[in-house]
PDB file of C-alpha atoms in Angstrom:
ATOM      1  CA  MET A 677     -18.704  14.414  -9.104  1.00  0.00           C
ATOM      2  CA  SER A 678     -22.241  16.380  -7.794  1.00  0.00           C
ATOM      3  CA  SER A 679     -24.593  14.089  -5.397  1.00  0.00           C
ATOM      4  CA  ALA A 680     -27.180  14.144  -7.639  1.00  0.00           C
ATOM      5  CA  GLY A 681     -24.778  13.234 -10.375  1.00  0.00           C
ATOM      6  CA  ARG A 682     -23.295   9.455  -7.979  1.00  0.00           C
ATOM      7  CA  LYS A 683     -27.135   9.154  -6.636  1.00  0.00           C
ATOM      8  CA  GLU A 684     -28.176   9.029 -10.831  1.00  0.00           C
ATOM      9  CA  ASP A 685     -25.169   6.626 -12.024  1.00  0.00           C
ATOM     10  CA  VAL A 686     -26.488   4.328  -8.553  1.00  0.00           C
ATOM     11  CA  LEU A 687     -30.039   4.071 -10.293  1.00  0.00           C
ATOM     12  CA  GLN A 688     -28.834   3.498 -13.047  1.00  0.00           C
ATOM     13  CA  GLN A 689     -27.338  -0.183 -12.100  1.00  0.00           C
ATOM     14  CA  VAL A 690     -29.440  -0.868 -10.407  1.00  0.00           C
ATOM     15  CA  SER A 691     -33.077  -0.283 -12.862  1.00  0.00           C
ATOM     16  CA  ARG A 692     -31.411  -3.202 -14.279  1.00  0.00           C
ATOM     17  CA  LEU A 693     -31.903  -5.242 -11.923  1.00  0.00           C
ATOM     18  CA  TRP A 694     -34.998  -4.316 -11.046  1.00  0.00           C
ATOM     19  CA  SER A 695     -37.187  -7.028 -13.537  1.00  0.00           C
ATOM     20  CA  MET A 696     -34.786  -9.646 -11.403  1.00  0.00           C
ATOM     21  CA  MET A 697     -36.491  -8.921  -8.412  1.00  0.00           C
ATOM     22  CA  ASP A 698     -40.210  -8.540 -10.316  1.00  0.00           C
ATOM     23  CA  GLU A 699     -39.274 -12.404 -11.076  1.00  0.00           C
ATOM     24  CA  LEU A 700     -37.836 -13.679  -7.320  1.00  0.00           C
ATOM     25  CA  SER A 701     -41.423 -11.616  -5.644  1.00  0.00           C
ATOM     26  CA  THR A 702     -43.426 -13.332  -7.398  1.00  0.00           C
ATOM     27  CA  SER A 703     -41.848 -16.825  -7.331  1.00  0.00           C
ATOM     28  CA  ASP A 704     -40.603 -16.435  -4.280  1.00  0.00           C
ATOM     29  CA  PRO A 705     -41.467 -13.481  -1.982  1.00  0.00           C
ATOM     30  CA  ALA A 706     -40.172 -15.088   1.141  1.00  0.00           C
ATOM     31  CA  ALA A 707     -36.890 -15.207  -0.244  1.00  0.00           C
ATOM     32  CA  TYR A 708     -37.081 -11.415  -1.497  1.00  0.00           C
ATOM     33  CA  ARG A 709     -37.681  -9.803   1.844  1.00  0.00           C
ATOM     34  CA  LYS A 710     -35.162 -11.786   3.365  1.00  0.00           C
ATOM     35  CA  LEU A 711     -32.631 -10.004   0.528  1.00  0.00           C
ATOM     36  CA  ILE A 712     -34.559  -6.998   0.125  1.00  0.00           C
ATOM     37  CA  GLN A 713     -34.102  -6.314   4.548  1.00  0.00           C
ATOM     38  CA  THR A 714     -30.608  -7.656   4.640  1.00  0.00           C
ATOM     39  CA  GLN A 715     -29.656  -5.393   2.043  1.00  0.00           C
ATOM     40  CA  LEU A 716     -31.217  -2.154   3.950  1.00  0.00           C
ATOM     41  CA  GLU A 717     -29.680  -3.564   7.185  1.00  0.00           C
ATOM     42  CA  GLU A 718     -26.054  -4.323   5.666  1.00  0.00           C
ATOM     43  CA  GLY A 719     -26.703  -0.085   4.244  1.00  0.00           C
ATOM     44  CA  ALA A 720     -28.135   1.379   7.236  1.00  0.00           C
ATOM     45  CA  GLY A 721     -24.957  -0.299   9.632  1.00  0.00           C
ATOM     46  CA  PHE A 722     -22.780   2.726   7.743  1.00  0.00           C
ATOM     47  CA  SER A 723     -25.766   5.427   9.016  1.00  0.00           C
ATOM     48  CA  CYS A 724     -23.537   4.423  12.229  1.00  0.00           C
ATOM     49  CA  PRO A 725     -21.421   7.240  14.111  1.00  0.00           C
ATOM     50  CA  PRO A 726     -17.425   6.182  14.705  1.00  0.00           C
ATOM     51  CA  GLU A 727     -17.307   5.223  18.702  1.00  0.00           C
ATOM     52  CA  LEU A 728     -14.492   6.522  20.878  1.00  0.00           C
ATOM     53  CA  ASP A 729     -12.509   2.664  21.681  1.00  0.00           C
ATOM     54  CA  SER A 730      -9.827   4.713  23.795  1.00  0.00           C
ATOM     55  CA  CYS A 731      -7.130   6.948  23.982  1.00  0.00           C
ATOM     56  CA  LEU A 732      -3.949   7.450  24.423  1.00  0.00           C
ATOM     57  CA  CYS A 733      -1.441  10.092  25.273  1.00  0.00           C
ATOM     58  CA  SER A 734       2.244  10.444  24.001  1.00  0.00           C
ATOM     59  CA  GLU A 735       4.852  13.866  24.636  1.00  0.00           C
ATOM     60  CA  MET A 736       5.057  16.005  21.228  1.00  0.00           C
ATOM     61  CA  LEU A 737       8.467  16.217  20.275  1.00  0.00           C
ATOM     62  CA  GLU A 738       8.974  18.113  16.509  1.00  0.00           C
ATOM     63  CA  PRO A 739       7.698  20.721  14.996  1.00  0.00           C
ATOM     64  CA  ASN A 740       6.184  22.031  17.924  1.00  0.00           C
ATOM     65  CA  LYS A 741       6.748  20.806  21.547  1.00  0.00           C
ATOM     66  CA  GLY A 742       3.624  19.970  24.232  1.00  0.00           C
ATOM     67  CA  LEU A 743       0.920  16.756  24.446  1.00  0.00           C
ATOM     68  CA  LEU A 744      -0.784  14.311  21.579  1.00  0.00           C
ATOM     69  CA  TYR A 745      -4.171  12.958  22.028  1.00  0.00           C
ATOM     70  CA  LEU A 746      -4.312   9.928  19.364  1.00  0.00           C
ATOM     71  CA  ASN A 747      -8.467   8.701  19.889  1.00  0.00           C
ATOM     72  CA  ILE A 748      -8.984   5.389  18.233  1.00  0.00           C
ATOM     73  CA  CYS A 749     -11.835   4.604  17.368  1.00  0.00           C
ATOM     74  CA  SER A 750     -14.744   1.707  16.198  1.00  0.00           C
ATOM     75  CA  TRP A 751     -16.674   2.855  13.208  1.00  0.00           C
ATOM     76  CA  LYS A 752     -18.295  -0.111  10.331  1.00  0.00           C
ATOM     77  CA  ARG A 753     -17.768   2.749   7.705  1.00  0.00           C
ATOM     78  CA  VAL A 754     -13.948   1.434   7.689  1.00  0.00           C
ATOM     79  CA  PRO A 755     -13.777  -1.935   6.251  1.00  0.00           C
ATOM     80  CA  ALA A 756     -12.602  -4.754   8.102  1.00  0.00           C
ATOM     81  CA  PRO A 757      -9.118  -6.553   6.922  1.00  0.00           C
ATOM     82  CA  GLN A 758      -9.232  -9.909   4.974  1.00  0.00           C
ATOM     83  CA  ASP A 759      -6.405 -11.265   5.458  1.00  0.00           C
ATOM     84  CA  PRO A 760      -4.103 -10.130   8.583  1.00  0.00           C
ATOM     85  CA  SER A 761      -0.488 -10.045   5.955  1.00  0.00           C
ATOM     86  CA  LYS A 762      -2.621  -7.325   3.637  1.00  0.00           C
ATOM     87  CA  PRO A 763      -2.885  -4.359   4.387  1.00  0.00           C
ATOM     88  CA  LEU A 764      -5.117  -2.701   7.751  1.00  0.00           C
ATOM     89  CA  PRO A 765      -7.383   0.351   6.135  1.00  0.00           C
ATOM     90  CA  LEU A 766      -7.644   2.916   9.061  1.00  0.00           C
ATOM     91  CA  CYS A 767      -9.139   6.312   8.355  1.00  0.00           C
ATOM     92  CA  SER A 768      -7.642   9.688  10.446  1.00  0.00           C
ATOM     93  CA  GLY A 769      -9.813  12.904  11.369  1.00  0.00           C
ATOM     94  CA  LYS A 770      -7.784  15.977  10.958  1.00  0.00           C
ATOM     95  CA  LEU A 771      -5.040  16.864  12.826  1.00  0.00           C
ATOM     96  CA  GLU A 772      -6.481  19.754  15.860  1.00  0.00           C
ATOM     97  CA  THR A 773      -4.619  21.796  18.239  1.00  0.00           C
ATOM     98  CA  GLY A 774      -5.617  23.326  21.070  1.00  0.00           C
ATOM     99  CA  THR A 775      -4.276  25.768  24.290  1.00  0.00           C
ATOM    100  CA  SER A 776      -4.984  24.345  28.184  1.00  0.00           C
ATOM    101  CA  GLU A 777      -5.968  26.380  31.097  1.00  0.00           C
ATOM    102  CA  SER A 778      -2.260  26.390  31.780  1.00  0.00           C
ATOM    103  CA  GLN A 779      -1.129  27.667  28.534  1.00  0.00           C
ATOM    104  CA  ASP A 780      -0.166  24.018  27.185  1.00  0.00           C
ATOM    105  CA  LEU A 781      -0.429  23.995  23.484  1.00  0.00           C
ATOM    106  CA  TYR A 782      -1.628  20.227  22.752  1.00  0.00           C
ATOM    107  CA  THR A 783      -2.708  18.611  19.427  1.00  0.00           C
ATOM    108  CA  VAL A 784      -5.453  16.171  19.067  1.00  0.00           C
ATOM    109  CA  LEU A 785      -5.942  13.476  16.414  1.00  0.00           C
ATOM    110  CA  ASP A 786      -8.522  10.380  16.160  1.00  0.00           C
ATOM    111  CA  VAL A 787      -8.084   6.801  13.573  1.00  0.00           C
ATOM    112  CA  ALA A 788     -10.897   5.021  13.136  1.00  0.00           C
ATOM    113  CA  LEU A 789     -10.415   1.551  12.521  1.00  0.00           C
ATOM    114  CA  ASN A 790     -13.117  -1.654  12.161  1.00  0.00           C
ATOM    115  CA  PRO A 791     -14.270  -2.915  14.887  1.00  0.00           C
ATOM    116  CA  ALA A 792     -13.893  -6.834  14.259  1.00  0.00           C
ATOM    117  CA  VAL A 793      -9.719  -5.442  13.996  1.00  0.00           C
ATOM    118  CA  LEU A 794     -10.421  -3.398  18.150  1.00  0.00           C
ATOM    119  CA  GLU A 795     -12.119  -6.806  19.257  1.00  0.00           C
ATOM    120  CA  SER A 796      -9.832  -9.265  18.059  1.00  0.00           C
ATOM    121  CA  ASP A 797      -7.080  -7.033  19.587  1.00  0.00           C
ATOM    122  CA  LYS A 798      -9.402  -6.566  22.569  1.00  0.00           C
ATOM    123  CA  LYS A 799      -7.029  -8.045  25.700  1.00  0.00           C
ATOM    124  CA  ASP A 800      -3.842  -6.132  24.120  1.00  0.00           C
ATOM    125  CA  LYS A 801      -3.715  -3.554  22.404  1.00  0.00           C
ATOM    126  CA  SER A 802      -0.129  -2.417  22.230  1.00  0.00           C
ATOM    127  CA  ASP A 803       0.571  -3.406  19.282  1.00  0.00           C
ATOM    128  CA  LEU A 804      -2.887  -1.502  17.579  1.00  0.00           C
ATOM    129  CA  TYR A 805      -1.393   1.637  19.689  1.00  0.00           C
ATOM    130  CA  THR A 806       2.060   1.577  18.495  1.00  0.00           C
ATOM    131  CA  LEU A 807       0.769   1.561  15.114  1.00  0.00           C
ATOM    132  CA  ALA A 808      -1.349   3.990  15.549  1.00  0.00           C
ATOM    133  CA  LEU A 809       1.557   6.412  16.767  1.00  0.00           C
ATOM    134  CA  THR A 810       3.783   5.214  14.328  1.00  0.00           C
ATOM    135  CA  PHE A 811       1.011   5.807  12.256  1.00  0.00           C
ATOM    136  CA  ALA A 812      -0.133  10.156  13.444  1.00  0.00           C
ATOM    137  CA  GLN A 813       4.039   9.898  13.162  1.00  0.00           C
ATOM    138  CA  GLN A 814       4.804   9.492  10.298  1.00  0.00           C
ATOM    139  CA  GLN A 815       1.534  11.067   8.079  1.00  0.00           C
ATOM    140  CA  HIS A 816       1.704  14.352   9.771  1.00  0.00           C
ATOM    141  CA  GLY A 817       5.261  14.551  10.178  1.00  0.00           C
ATOM    142  CA  LEU A 818       5.780  14.164  13.529  1.00  0.00           C
ATOM    143  CA  ARG A 819       8.282  13.437  16.120  1.00  0.00           C
ATOM    144  CA  LEU A 820       7.274  11.733  19.695  1.00  0.00           C
ATOM    145  CA  SER A 821       8.269  10.107  22.168  1.00  0.00           C
ATOM    146  CA  GLN A 822       9.109   6.262  22.929  1.00  0.00           C
ATOM    147  CA  GLN A 823       6.429   5.988  25.788  1.00  0.00           C
ATOM    148  CA  TYR A 824       2.386   7.006  25.845  1.00  0.00           C
ATOM    149  CA  THR A 825      -0.392   6.537  28.685  1.00  0.00           C
ATOM    150  CA  VAL A 826      -3.589   5.538  27.482  1.00  0.00           C
ATOM    151  CA  ILE A 827      -5.802   7.458  28.994  1.00  0.00           C
ATOM    152  CA  THR A 828      -9.363   8.326  30.326  1.00  0.00           C
ATOM    153  CA  CYS A 829     -10.210  11.233  27.890  1.00  0.00           C
ATOM    154  CA  SER A 830      -9.288  14.186  25.961  1.00  0.00           C
ATOM    155  CA  PRO A 831      -9.660  17.322  25.185  1.00  0.00           C
ATOM    156  CA  GLN A 832     -11.865  18.240  22.530  1.00  0.00           C
ATOM    157  CA  SER A 833     -13.037  14.783  22.329  1.00  0.00           C
ATOM    158  CA  SER A 834     -17.173  15.004  22.448  1.00  0.00           C
ATOM    159  CA  GLN A 835     -19.195  13.009  20.031  1.00  0.00           C
ATOM    160  CA  GLY A 836     -19.920  16.356  17.634  1.00  0.00           C
ATOM    161  CA  ASP A 837     -15.201  16.480  18.268  1.00  0.00           C
ATOM    162  CA  LEU A 838     -15.295  13.150  16.683  1.00  0.00           C
ATOM    163  CA  ASN A 839     -18.123  13.512  14.677  1.00  0.00           C
ATOM    164  CA  ARG A 840     -16.760  17.432  12.880  1.00  0.00           C
ATOM    165  CA  ARG A 841     -12.841  15.707  11.894  1.00  0.00           C
ATOM    166  CA  LEU A 842     -13.428  12.791  11.176  1.00  0.00           C
ATOM    167  CA  GLY A 843     -15.889  13.770   8.916  1.00  0.00           C
ATOM    168  CA  PHE A 844     -18.972  12.352   9.775  1.00  0.00           C
ATOM    169  CA  GLN A 845     -22.487  13.393   9.214  1.00  0.00           C
ATOM    170  CA  GLN A 846     -26.175  12.690  10.654  1.00  0.00           C
ATOM    171  CA  TRP A 847     -28.025  10.933   8.717  1.00  0.00           C
ATOM    172  CA  PRO A 848     -32.234  12.069   8.801  1.00  0.00           C
ATOM    173  CA  THR A 849     -34.292  10.074  11.725  1.00  0.00           C
ATOM    174  CA  ASN A 850     -36.691   8.264   9.028  1.00  0.00           C
ATOM    175  CA  ALA A 851     -33.028   6.903   7.131  1.00  0.00           C
ATOM    176  CA  SER A 852     -32.445   4.176   9.969  1.00  0.00           C
ATOM    177  CA  LYS A 853     -36.780   3.439  10.877  1.00  0.00           C
ATOM    178  CA  GLN A 854     -37.246  -0.051   9.899  1.00  0.00           C
ATOM    179  CA  PRO A 855     -38.520  -0.231   5.958  1.00  0.00           C
ATOM    180  CA  ASP A 856     -42.029  -2.109   5.284  1.00  0.00           C
ATOM    181  CA  THR A 857     -40.354  -4.488   3.047  1.00  0.00           C
ATOM    182  CA  VAL A 858     -44.149  -6.469   2.346  1.00  0.00           C
ATOM    183  CA  SER A 859     -46.176  -3.623   0.968  1.00  0.00           C
ATOM    184  CA  GLN A 860     -43.681  -1.400  -1.543  1.00  0.00           C
ATOM    185  CA  THR A 861     -42.039  -2.743  -4.717  1.00  0.00           C
ATOM    186  CA  PRO A 862     -39.408  -4.304  -5.678  1.00  0.00           C
ATOM    187  CA  ALA A 863     -38.366  -0.652  -7.683  1.00  0.00           C
ATOM    188  CA  SER A 864     -39.321   1.497  -4.464  1.00  0.00           C
ATOM    189  CA  LEU A 865     -37.219  -0.440  -2.249  1.00  0.00           C
ATOM    190  CA  LEU A 866     -33.690  -1.020  -4.566  1.00  0.00           C
ATOM    191  CA  GLN A 867     -34.937   2.476  -4.486  1.00  0.00           C
ATOM    192  CA  GLN A 868     -33.875   3.321  -0.718  1.00  0.00           C
ATOM    193  CA  ILE A 869     -31.119   0.958  -1.307  1.00  0.00           C
ATOM    194  CA  ALA A 870     -29.267   3.293  -4.080  1.00  0.00           C
ATOM    195  CA  SER A 871     -30.269   5.751  -1.262  1.00  0.00           C
ATOM    196  CA  LEU A 872     -28.549   4.831   1.274  1.00  0.00           C
ATOM    197  CA  ARG A 873     -25.425   3.755  -0.584  1.00  0.00           C
ATOM    198  CA  SER A 874     -25.362   6.692  -2.406  1.00  0.00           C
ATOM    199  CA  GLU A 875     -25.566   8.883   0.827  1.00  0.00           C
ATOM    200  CA  GLN A 876     -22.446   7.242   2.295  1.00  0.00           C
ATOM    201  CA  GLN A 877     -20.329   7.526  -0.415  1.00  0.00           C
ATOM    202  CA  ASP A 878     -21.069  10.989  -0.117  1.00  0.00           C
ATOM    203  CA  ASP A 879     -20.754  11.905   3.368  1.00  0.00           C
ATOM    204  CA  GLU A 880     -17.805   8.865   3.673  1.00  0.00           C
ATOM    205  CA  PRO A 881     -13.964  11.189   4.292  1.00  0.00           C
ATOM    206  CA  ALA A 882     -11.182   9.252   1.837  1.00  0.00           C
ATOM    207  CA  ALA A 883      -9.476   6.818   4.554  1.00  0.00           C
ATOM    208  CA  GLN A 884      -5.476   5.965   4.361  1.00  0.00           C
ATOM    209  CA  ILE A 885      -4.229   2.456   4.239  1.00  0.00           C
ATOM    210  CA  ILE A 886      -2.033   1.107   6.025  1.00  0.00           C
ATOM    211  CA  CYS A 887       0.233  -1.929   6.749  1.00  0.00           C
ATOM    212  CA  LYS A 888       0.840  -4.324   9.342  1.00  0.00           C
ATOM    213  CA  PRO A 889       2.614  -6.911   8.510  1.00  0.00           C
ATOM    214  CA  ALA A 890       1.734 -10.281  10.430  1.00  0.00           C
ATOM    215  CA  GLU A 891       5.328 -10.911  11.218  1.00  0.00           C
ATOM    216  CA  ASN A 892       8.231  -8.440  12.634  1.00  0.00           C
ATOM    217  CA  LYS A 893       5.376  -6.168  15.239  1.00  0.00           C
ATOM    218  CA  LYS A 894       8.545  -3.807  16.547  1.00  0.00           C
ATOM    219  CA  LYS A 895       9.485  -2.897  13.511  1.00  0.00           C
ATOM    220  CA  ASP A 896       8.101  -1.300  10.188  1.00  0.00           C
ATOM    221  CA  LEU A 897       4.684  -2.078  11.926  1.00  0.00           C
ATOM    222  CA  ILE A 898       3.257   0.705   9.306  1.00  0.00           C
ATOM    223  CA  GLN A 899       3.648   1.720   5.230  1.00  0.00           C
ATOM    224  CA  VAL A 900       1.638   5.016   4.098  1.00  0.00           C
ATOM    225  CA  ILE A 901      -0.117   4.221   0.805  1.00  0.00           C
ATOM    226  CA  SER A 902      -0.864   7.139  -1.754  1.00  0.00           C
ATOM    227  CA  SER A 903      -3.639   7.073  -4.668  1.00  0.00           C
ATOM    228  CA  THR A 904      -1.924  10.093  -6.120  1.00  0.00           C
ATOM    229  CA  SER A 905       1.656   9.896  -5.656  1.00  0.00           C
ATOM    230  CA  VAL A 906       4.497   7.000  -6.041  1.00  0.00           C
ATOM    231  CA  GLN A 907       4.940   4.836  -2.461  1.00  0.00           C
ATOM    232  CA  PRO A 908       7.959   5.550  -1.008  1.00  0.00           C
ATOM    233  CA  GLN A 909      10.199   2.076   0.074  1.00  0.00           C
ATOM    234  CA  LYS A 910      11.990   1.342   2.922  1.00  0.00           C
ATOM    235  CA  PRO A 911      16.331   1.523   0.864  1.00  0.00           C
ATOM    236  CA  ARG A 912      18.320  -1.538   1.560  1.00  0.00           C
ATOM    237  CA  HIS A 913      20.298  -0.101   4.803  1.00  0.00           C
ATOM    238  CA  ARG A 914      22.643  -2.026   7.308  1.00  0.00           C
ATOM    239  CA  LEU A 915      23.167  -0.481  10.706  1.00  0.00           C
ATOM    240  CA  GLU A 916      26.709  -1.513  13.444  1.00  0.00           C
ATOM    241  CA  VAL A 917      27.654  -0.231  16.582  1.00  0.00           C
ATOM    242  CA  LYS A 918      30.761  -0.066  16.666  1.00  0.00           C
ATOM    243  CA  THR A 919      33.234  -0.740  19.425  1.00  0.00           C
ATOM    244  CA  ASP A 920      36.015  -0.272  21.353  1.00  0.00           C
ATOM    245  CA  THR A 921      39.616  -2.586  21.870  1.00  0.00           C
ATOM    246  CA  ALA A 922      37.833  -3.578  24.848  1.00  0.00           C
ATOM    247  CA  GLY A 923      34.525  -3.823  23.782  1.00  0.00           C
ATOM    248  CA  VAL A 924      32.840  -1.000  25.177  1.00  0.00           C
ATOM    249  CA  PRO A 925      30.706   0.978  22.658  1.00  0.00           C
ATOM    250  CA  ARG A 926      31.288   3.986  21.081  1.00  0.00           C
ATOM    251  CA  SER A 927      29.570   5.264  18.080  1.00  0.00           C
ATOM    252  CA  VAL A 928      26.437   3.670  15.151  1.00  0.00           C
ATOM    253  CA  GLU A 929      26.799   4.038  11.864  1.00  0.00           C
ATOM    254  CA  LEU A 930      23.981   4.000   9.562  1.00  0.00           C
ATOM    255  CA  THR A 931      24.573   2.992   5.597  1.00  0.00           C
ATOM    256  CA  VAL A 932      22.024   2.946   3.364  1.00  0.00           C
ATOM    257  CA  GLU A 933      21.527   2.620  -0.319  1.00  0.00           C
ATOM    258  CA  LEU A 934      20.425   5.320  -2.531  1.00  0.00           C
ATOM    259  CA  PRO A 935      20.325   4.209  -5.846  1.00  0.00           C
ATOM    260  CA  THR A 936      17.603   7.105  -7.406  1.00  0.00           C
ATOM    261  CA  VAL A 937      19.536   9.849  -5.236  1.00  0.00           C
ATOM    262  CA  HIS A 938      21.374  12.125  -6.456  1.00  0.00           C
ATOM    263  CA  SER A 939      22.381  14.981  -3.871  1.00  0.00           C
ATOM    264  CA  THR A 940      21.734  15.126  -0.155  1.00  0.00           C
ATOM    265  CA  SER A 941      19.974  18.094  -0.828  1.00  0.00           C
ATOM    266  CA  ASP A 942      16.691  15.295  -1.659  1.00  0.00           C
ATOM    267  CA  CYS A 943      17.014  14.195   1.566  1.00  0.00           C
ATOM    268  CA  GLN A 944      15.123  14.947   4.959  1.00  0.00           C
ATOM    269  CA  LEU A 945      17.353  13.693   8.828  1.00  0.00           C
ATOM    270  CA  ARG A 946      16.394  14.131  11.052  1.00  0.00           C
ATOM    271  CA  ILE A 947      18.411  12.211  14.061  1.00  0.00           C
ATOM    272  CA  SER A 948      17.018  11.626  18.404  1.00  0.00           C
ATOM    273  CA  LYS A 949      18.906  10.688  21.316  1.00  0.00           C
ATOM    274  CA  GLU A 950      16.348   6.871  20.279  1.00  0.00           C
ATOM    275  CA  ASP A 951      15.800   6.999  16.662  1.00  0.00           C
ATOM    276  CA  VAL A 952      16.270   7.953  13.391  1.00  0.00           C
ATOM    277  CA  LEU A 953      13.889   9.124  10.754  1.00  0.00           C
ATOM    278  CA  LEU A 954      15.673   9.162   6.316  1.00  0.00           C
ATOM    279  CA  GLU A 955      12.868   9.978   4.053  1.00  0.00           C
ATOM    280  CA  VAL A 956      13.224  10.615   0.522  1.00  0.00           C
ATOM    281  CA  GLU A 957       9.763  11.664  -1.905  1.00  0.00           C
ATOM    282  CA  ASP A 958       8.042   9.352  -3.744  1.00  0.00           C
ATOM    283  CA  VAL A 959      11.075   7.030  -3.451  1.00  0.00           C
ATOM    284  CA  CYS A 960      11.926   6.305   0.258  1.00  0.00           C
ATOM    285  CA  TYR A 961      11.851   6.232   4.175  1.00  0.00           C
ATOM    286  CA  LEU A 962      12.924   4.957   6.267  1.00  0.00           C
ATOM    287  CA  LEU A 963      12.428   5.076  10.742  1.00  0.00           C
ATOM    288  CA  LEU A 964      14.922   3.229  13.735  1.00  0.00           C
ATOM    289  CA  ASP A 965      16.003   2.551  16.498  1.00  0.00           C
ATOM    290  CA  PHE A 966      19.430   2.827  17.581  1.00  0.00           C
ATOM    291  CA  PRO A 967      20.523  -0.380  19.503  1.00  0.00           C
ATOM    292  CA  VAL A 968      21.798   2.108  22.128  1.00  0.00           C
ATOM    293  CA  ALA A 969      21.333   5.997  22.880  1.00  0.00           C
ATOM    294  CA  VAL A 970      23.421   7.961  21.472  1.00  0.00           C
ATOM    295  CA  ASN A 971      24.419  12.048  21.194  1.00  0.00           C
ATOM    296  CA  GLU A 972      22.370  14.028  17.961  1.00  0.00           C
ATOM    297  CA  ASP A 973      24.924  16.684  18.704  1.00  0.00           C
ATOM    298  CA  THR A 974      27.477  14.498  16.758  1.00  0.00           C
ATOM    299  CA  ALA A 975      25.533  13.132  13.607  1.00  0.00           C
ATOM    300  CA  SER A 976      28.064  12.854  10.197  1.00  0.00           C
ATOM    301  CA  ALA A 977      25.894  12.288   7.061  1.00  0.00           C
ATOM    302  CA  VAL A 978      28.483  12.180   3.674  1.00  0.00           C
ATOM    303  CA  PHE A 979      27.270  11.024   0.646  1.00  0.00           C
ATOM    304  CA  ASN A 980      29.130   8.775  -1.524  1.00  0.00           C
ATOM    305  CA  LYS A 981      27.505  10.029  -5.427  1.00  0.00           C
ATOM    306  CA  LYS A 982      29.706   7.138  -7.402  1.00  0.00           C
ATOM    307  CA  LYS A 983      28.623   4.490  -4.706  1.00  0.00           C
ATOM    308  CA  ARG A 984      24.812   6.118  -3.875  1.00  0.00           C
ATOM    309  CA  GLN A 985      25.405   5.194  -0.890  1.00  0.00           C
ATOM    310  CA  LEU A 986      23.801   7.074   2.052  1.00  0.00           C
ATOM    311  CA  ALA A 987      26.382   7.144   5.178  1.00  0.00           C
ATOM    312  CA  VAL A 988      25.382   7.663   8.648  1.00  0.00           C
ATOM    313  CA  LYS A 989      27.616   8.404  12.362  1.00  0.00           C
ATOM    314  CA  VAL A 990      26.887   9.722  15.685  1.00  0.00           C
ATOM    315  CA  ASP A 991      28.363   9.164  18.826  1.00  0.00           C
ATOM    316  CA  VAL A 992      27.363   6.710  21.782  1.00  0.00           C
ATOM    317  CA  LEU A 993      26.046   9.063  24.681  1.00  0.00           C
TER     318      LEU A 993
END
């Protein structure tokens, strides 16, 4: 829908309130002015650009080797979470690559959260950092090192760069001026509110939602919710360390139940020394850390069509 169409729809909705507002402005002018002022201030708050909160640097192992710079931003446009057990709103910018002076490849990604989220985790943001890094891996198909460093700044991360990648456009300066609510009519003030909100809808990038469970913070930290496809689910699985007669770990075996999968060709399996990732598009997503380091070159996978189970085995280093 065009910008003009959206604005017209909003104005049609608020026009129904004009008669009520006219009555309020006559019966209780103070309450009327307070209501209008509050609405305008809330709308103007969305014109604030994203602000850089912290920067992370991690080694990117796949699909290309290099460094990933992850910018954690504070942005009022991102809704505040209503419940710790409910999905946590997060807005992700565009993935951007570059080359350093030494010709090393690097990638930059911005993620923005509501300021209240960053304020609540102000003392210890380690869980939030882990959440953002896992999101980057899942959303963009990256494989990162489990280690990261908090740095003071990252390349290509000026205010203009953040605005561009997150899709923020600065509103005209007169939109942020303090309005004169005393001399204006209810209709003109409501038109200002509609204008603020319709511009917000035009400029705001599509938010992506991730889930942060209240418990079990080390695993299953995120779940990307897509509005256009079936949500992948975490399949039932069993992870075991097999030992020899002396109790020394020899191998790790993973069994995953895939009742809707018909062939291994539907599965995407990636194994490293530290973890295993199994994906079946629109069906399941499973990312697990191995309890011990493994030799990924010894990995094997067998799909039992009768039981609809995938069995993965890999030797311990």
